[in-house]
């Protein structure tokens, strides 16, 4: 098969970048894989580094004030589509979906268009009715929650199917104890400290500031023993004020954007993803579990689908400060059990989160689509 992946993000791209990069890495040896993304984007750079994967520096401008840029982008992508005659064009957001539809106008035979929905944003209105009915052949949901969401949108005509995201369980693997302890000493040198953290980032919707309120519910001694580390963009001034106002600055650590989050994850006793918007399944959650860390998640969207509560993680209500505090208190009192839950998280990841499972299921979607008359 000839496959083209598109993505509109001009910067990091977050989970979109991970999703497309890992599919390109896994399917590149089996098929001819191309990736179109904006110049300077992390996705374009990482895809270009993959053996055999072809890349196109392709803008996906959006908005009425960028009509000339949009016209140039459509022409460039149309030329590329005509030159390569793809079997599948796999789009990953509204901006690249829109440009791809325009670029495919007049091309025959038209490749099949697959859309993956990565977030929980609504997809209503006439533009989505038009795209779903005439310009999308298949919709992929990254979790069951999103599949049910799609079934209530115009994309129900695209027979939504769940394909869970996968992570590289060889890359994300538990570290030797001595190496993990060395990393841990950077943030929690005290022997009795509980180190929790996240590689999911610092955006407001990630809900990490709820931990400030949760920690305030602990006793002074319990609170002293909890350290928090969060990888991602440096927190905003407002977010720092929330931490500072609670007197918790010494306990919150922000190492910034990292090319490799494994040293941070290795240091943790447990992870967390406390999102209350946008999030679907969370690569970060699955990466932390693959490295042997149990994870506390909110009951938002597909996050609970990652784990088995009480066995390899915990589910708490969105903004559920009391439940979060109680979970932290439980972790402090059951350190050996937390470690055992980490072993269970690793086993769960090996059984269900692997890249091959993810890639094979996605490839099966393509083959079934191409087999249709």
XYZ file of C-alpha atoms in Angstrom:
373
model
C 0.000 0.000 0.000
C 0.947 3.620 -0.509
C 0.087 5.593 2.616
C 0.078 9.333 3.260
C -0.225 10.643 6.823
C -1.064 14.309 7.332
C -0.957 16.515 10.409
C -1.443 20.259 10.817
C 0.614 20.938 13.970
C 3.528 23.279 13.311
C 5.212 22.711 16.686
C 5.462 19.742 19.009
C 2.176 18.151 18.015
C 1.897 16.184 21.241
C 0.075 12.894 20.878
C -0.596 13.472 17.169
C 3.134 13.389 16.521
C 3.605 10.219 18.549
C 0.652 8.558 16.798
C 1.845 9.227 13.247
C 5.536 8.663 13.981
C 4.906 5.239 15.497
C 2.590 4.173 12.668
C 5.171 5.331 10.123
C 7.940 3.505 11.980
C 5.961 0.255 12.201
C 4.374 0.277 8.729
C 7.324 1.783 6.839
C 9.058 -1.593 6.329
C 5.820 -3.111 4.966
C 4.456 -0.285 2.823
C 5.441 2.955 1.096
C 4.839 5.565 3.784
C 4.788 9.356 3.346
C 4.254 12.024 6.020
C 3.096 15.582 5.226
C 3.483 18.134 8.012
C 4.515 21.793 8.342
C 8.163 22.765 7.937
C 9.882 22.993 11.306
C 7.390 20.708 13.034
C 8.623 17.961 15.334
C 6.671 15.405 13.324
C 8.397 16.308 10.049
C 11.839 16.087 11.654
C 11.152 12.788 13.386
C 9.505 11.228 10.329
C 12.456 12.282 8.139
C 14.761 10.370 10.489
C 12.875 7.097 9.949
C 14.447 4.775 7.364
C 12.464 4.596 4.138
C 9.800 7.122 5.174
C 9.207 9.986 2.718
C 8.341 13.468 3.946
C 6.753 16.603 2.540
C 7.012 20.030 4.184
C 3.349 20.852 3.807
C 1.495 23.777 5.438
C -2.141 23.449 6.462
C -3.229 27.084 6.912
C -6.574 27.714 8.514
C -8.858 30.760 8.655
C -10.433 33.261 6.274
C -7.460 35.637 6.529
C -5.138 33.015 5.044
C -6.987 32.226 1.800
C -3.953 32.859 -0.425
C -1.760 30.643 1.746
C -4.478 28.031 1.689
C -4.681 28.099 -2.115
C -0.901 27.598 -2.387
C -1.037 24.765 0.124
C -3.835 23.048 -1.805
C -1.894 23.310 -5.077
C 1.255 21.868 -3.517
C -0.565 18.949 -1.927
C -2.554 18.275 -5.119
C 0.676 18.027 -7.115
C 2.059 15.581 -4.544
C -1.101 13.471 -4.594
C -1.072 13.312 -8.383
C 2.588 12.344 -8.440
C 2.269 9.503 -5.918
C -1.240 8.059 -6.353
C -1.809 6.970 -2.761
C -4.132 4.181 -1.681
C -4.850 5.767 1.704
C -4.695 9.367 2.916
C -4.887 9.296 6.715
C -5.779 12.718 8.149
C -5.579 13.652 11.825
C -7.339 16.983 12.342
C -9.811 19.410 10.819
C -7.169 21.663 9.215
C -5.356 18.902 7.326
C -8.663 17.141 6.563
C -9.971 20.324 4.922
C -6.832 20.891 2.825
C -6.676 17.229 1.786
C -10.294 17.286 0.598
C -9.635 20.387 -1.505
C -6.404 18.942 -2.918
C -8.108 15.684 -3.941
C -10.714 17.476 -6.040
C -10.419 16.225 -9.610
C -8.058 13.351 -8.780
C -9.306 9.983 -10.016
C -9.229 7.359 -8.744
C -9.422 9.041 -5.378
C -7.536 7.438 -2.482
C -9.575 6.366 0.511
C -9.623 8.960 3.294
C -9.265 7.803 6.887
C -9.802 10.246 9.761
C -8.569 9.654 13.304
C -10.284 11.629 16.064
C -7.705 12.370 18.767
C -9.714 14.647 21.061
C -13.165 15.155 22.557
C -14.012 18.385 20.740
C -17.497 18.436 19.140
C -17.841 17.641 15.425
C -21.197 19.097 14.391
C -22.409 21.527 11.753
C -22.912 21.381 8.021
C -19.183 21.283 7.253
C -18.844 17.986 9.109
C -21.980 16.585 7.452
C -20.400 17.387 4.081
C -16.993 15.967 4.981
C -18.423 12.797 6.473
C -20.879 12.042 3.699
C -18.743 12.812 0.667
C -15.090 12.944 1.677
C -14.352 10.486 4.476
C -14.361 6.731 4.057
C -13.485 5.608 7.578
C -13.271 7.104 11.058
C -10.904 5.744 13.694
C -11.476 6.418 17.395
C -8.546 6.109 19.805
C -10.787 4.807 22.607
C -14.322 3.548 23.124
C -15.454 6.848 24.598
C -14.534 8.625 21.347
C -16.168 5.904 19.244
C -19.460 6.503 21.048
C -18.913 10.222 20.520
C -18.433 9.707 16.775
C -21.556 7.563 16.605
C -23.500 10.678 17.640
C -21.971 12.844 14.872
C -22.243 12.895 11.060
C -19.213 10.561 11.037
C -21.412 7.657 12.100
C -21.787 7.062 8.353
C -18.019 6.347 8.297
C -18.486 3.308 10.561
C -16.268 4.466 13.445
C -13.931 1.808 14.797
C -11.784 1.856 17.916
C -8.053 1.309 17.500
C -6.246 1.975 20.761
C -2.975 3.886 20.635
C 0.142 1.813 21.157
C 3.512 2.625 22.708
C 6.959 1.148 22.248
C 7.144 -1.179 25.251
C 10.792 -1.937 24.461
C 11.750 1.743 24.570
C 9.464 2.446 27.521
C 10.596 -0.267 29.881
C 11.386 -0.303 33.618
C 14.867 0.944 34.482
C 17.307 -0.864 36.776
C 16.734 0.116 40.402
C 20.125 1.800 40.782
C 19.513 4.040 37.745
C 15.978 4.882 38.850
C 17.234 5.849 42.307
C 19.842 8.162 40.795
C 17.117 9.981 38.861
C 14.859 10.033 41.891
C 17.491 11.814 43.980
C 17.136 14.887 41.722
C 13.600 15.521 42.981
C 13.077 13.508 46.164
C 16.277 12.906 48.136
C 14.334 12.114 51.324
C 14.010 8.384 51.945
C 10.334 8.583 52.934
C 9.220 10.801 50.024
C 6.483 9.752 47.640
C 7.391 10.986 44.155
C 4.467 11.293 41.767
C 4.609 12.829 38.329
C 3.433 13.159 34.784
C 4.905 13.459 31.306
C 1.534 14.654 29.964
C 2.419 18.357 30.075
C 1.305 21.459 31.917
C -1.691 22.660 29.865
C -4.601 23.767 32.022
C -6.862 20.956 30.818
C -4.349 18.403 32.117
C -5.711 19.177 35.590
C -2.392 19.026 37.425
C -3.192 22.112 39.503
C -5.949 20.059 41.156
C -3.108 18.388 43.026
C -2.468 21.670 44.823
C -5.954 21.564 46.318
C -5.622 17.832 47.017
C -2.331 18.280 48.867
C -3.922 20.998 51.009
C -6.278 18.325 52.370
C -3.405 16.207 53.678
C -1.865 16.642 57.109
C 1.301 18.720 57.308
C 3.432 15.576 57.715
C 1.742 13.799 54.796
C 2.051 16.867 52.592
C 5.772 17.194 53.398
C 6.400 13.675 52.109
C 4.853 14.202 48.641
C 6.959 15.539 45.763
C 5.539 16.271 42.300
C 7.389 16.427 38.953
C 5.738 17.454 35.666
C 7.499 17.427 32.285
C 6.316 19.808 29.570
C 6.155 23.495 28.786
C 7.140 25.639 31.785
C 4.021 26.551 33.777
C 2.410 29.931 33.216
C 2.717 32.792 35.685
C -0.855 32.139 36.813
C -0.157 28.443 37.358
C 2.981 29.230 39.347
C 0.952 31.614 41.488
C -1.434 28.776 42.345
C 1.476 26.648 43.550
C 3.184 29.546 45.314
C -0.018 30.658 47.008
C -0.409 27.210 48.553
C 3.148 27.265 49.856
C 4.067 24.235 47.755
C 6.792 25.630 45.487
C 9.532 23.416 46.987
C 7.482 20.322 46.201
C 6.634 20.978 42.540
C 9.379 20.408 39.954
C 9.179 21.417 36.271
C 12.090 20.067 34.195
C 10.638 21.553 30.975
C 10.149 20.013 27.537
C 12.289 16.893 27.237
C 13.490 14.972 24.219
C 13.446 11.866 26.391
C 10.948 11.617 29.268
C 12.142 8.210 30.456
C 14.524 9.507 33.158
C 11.632 11.409 34.743
C 9.264 8.437 34.547
C 11.921 6.081 35.923
C 12.223 8.243 39.038
C 8.515 8.087 39.916
C 6.636 5.956 42.390
C 3.414 6.602 40.486
C 2.134 8.724 37.627
C -0.959 10.832 37.078
C -3.081 12.213 34.219
C -5.864 14.341 35.718
C -7.384 15.853 32.566
C -10.837 17.407 32.462
C -11.067 18.393 28.771
C -9.823 17.458 25.262
C -7.884 14.346 26.407
C -8.915 10.969 25.026
C -6.660 8.016 25.923
C -3.241 9.610 26.707
C 0.040 8.328 25.331
C 1.674 9.624 28.507
C -0.438 7.329 30.672
C 0.449 4.299 28.574
C 4.151 5.190 28.510
C 4.234 5.498 32.293
C 2.462 2.175 32.706
C 4.864 0.535 30.243
C 7.718 1.714 32.469
C 6.127 0.008 35.444
C 4.328 2.917 37.095
C 0.732 2.728 38.313
C -1.200 5.808 37.248
C -3.943 7.910 38.848
C -6.376 9.150 36.179
C -9.620 11.092 36.210
C -12.869 9.581 35.046
C -12.736 11.811 31.965
C -13.293 10.435 28.442
C -11.182 7.332 27.703
C -8.657 7.698 30.525
C -10.236 4.949 32.674
C -9.946 2.581 29.684
C -6.184 2.489 30.248
C -6.214 0.610 33.526
C -7.841 -1.770 35.964
C -8.635 0.282 39.077
C -7.001 -1.070 42.190
C -4.699 -3.345 40.199
C -2.510 -1.038 38.118
C -3.869 2.412 38.902
C -6.631 4.541 40.385
C -9.608 6.428 38.918
C -10.718 9.649 40.632
C -13.462 12.140 39.720
C -12.627 15.197 37.611
C -11.601 17.950 40.069
C -12.107 15.357 42.809
C -9.715 16.864 45.326
C -10.837 14.724 48.240
C -10.530 11.507 46.215
C -7.093 12.588 44.982
C -6.000 13.358 48.539
C -7.271 9.993 49.752
C -5.402 8.230 46.939
C -2.179 10.047 47.836
C -2.692 9.148 51.484
C -3.185 5.502 50.484
C 0.030 5.576 48.416
C 1.968 6.963 51.385
C 0.688 4.151 53.606
C 1.079 1.275 51.096
C 4.401 1.784 49.369
C 4.991 -1.940 48.781
C 1.570 -2.312 47.189
C 2.243 0.698 44.941
C 5.401 -1.040 43.708
C 3.444 -4.248 43.052
C 0.835 -2.248 41.134
C 3.677 -0.941 38.969
C 4.566 -4.521 38.043
C 0.928 -5.102 37.114
C 0.946 -1.910 35.006
C 3.937 -3.197 33.061
C 2.223 -6.552 32.464
C -0.918 -4.774 31.286
C 1.130 -2.652 28.883
C 2.905 -5.692 27.431
C -0.413 -7.453 26.904
C -2.370 -4.591 25.340
C -0.338 -1.464 24.555
C 2.327 -2.669 22.120
C 3.158 -0.933 18.856
C 2.671 -4.075 16.776
C -0.871 -4.511 18.073
C -1.582 -0.849 17.265
C 0.001 -1.002 13.807
C -1.602 -4.324 12.858
C -5.061 -3.102 13.844
C -4.598 0.113 11.834
C -3.296 -1.823 8.843
C -6.350 -4.096 9.062
C -8.592 -1.018 8.816
C -6.805 0.017 5.622
C -7.019 -3.454 4.064
C -10.722 -3.815 4.839
C -11.390 -0.384 3.385
C -9.497 -1.109 0.167
C -11.310 -4.434 -0.188
C -14.665 -2.667 -0.323
C -16.154 -2.133 -3.804
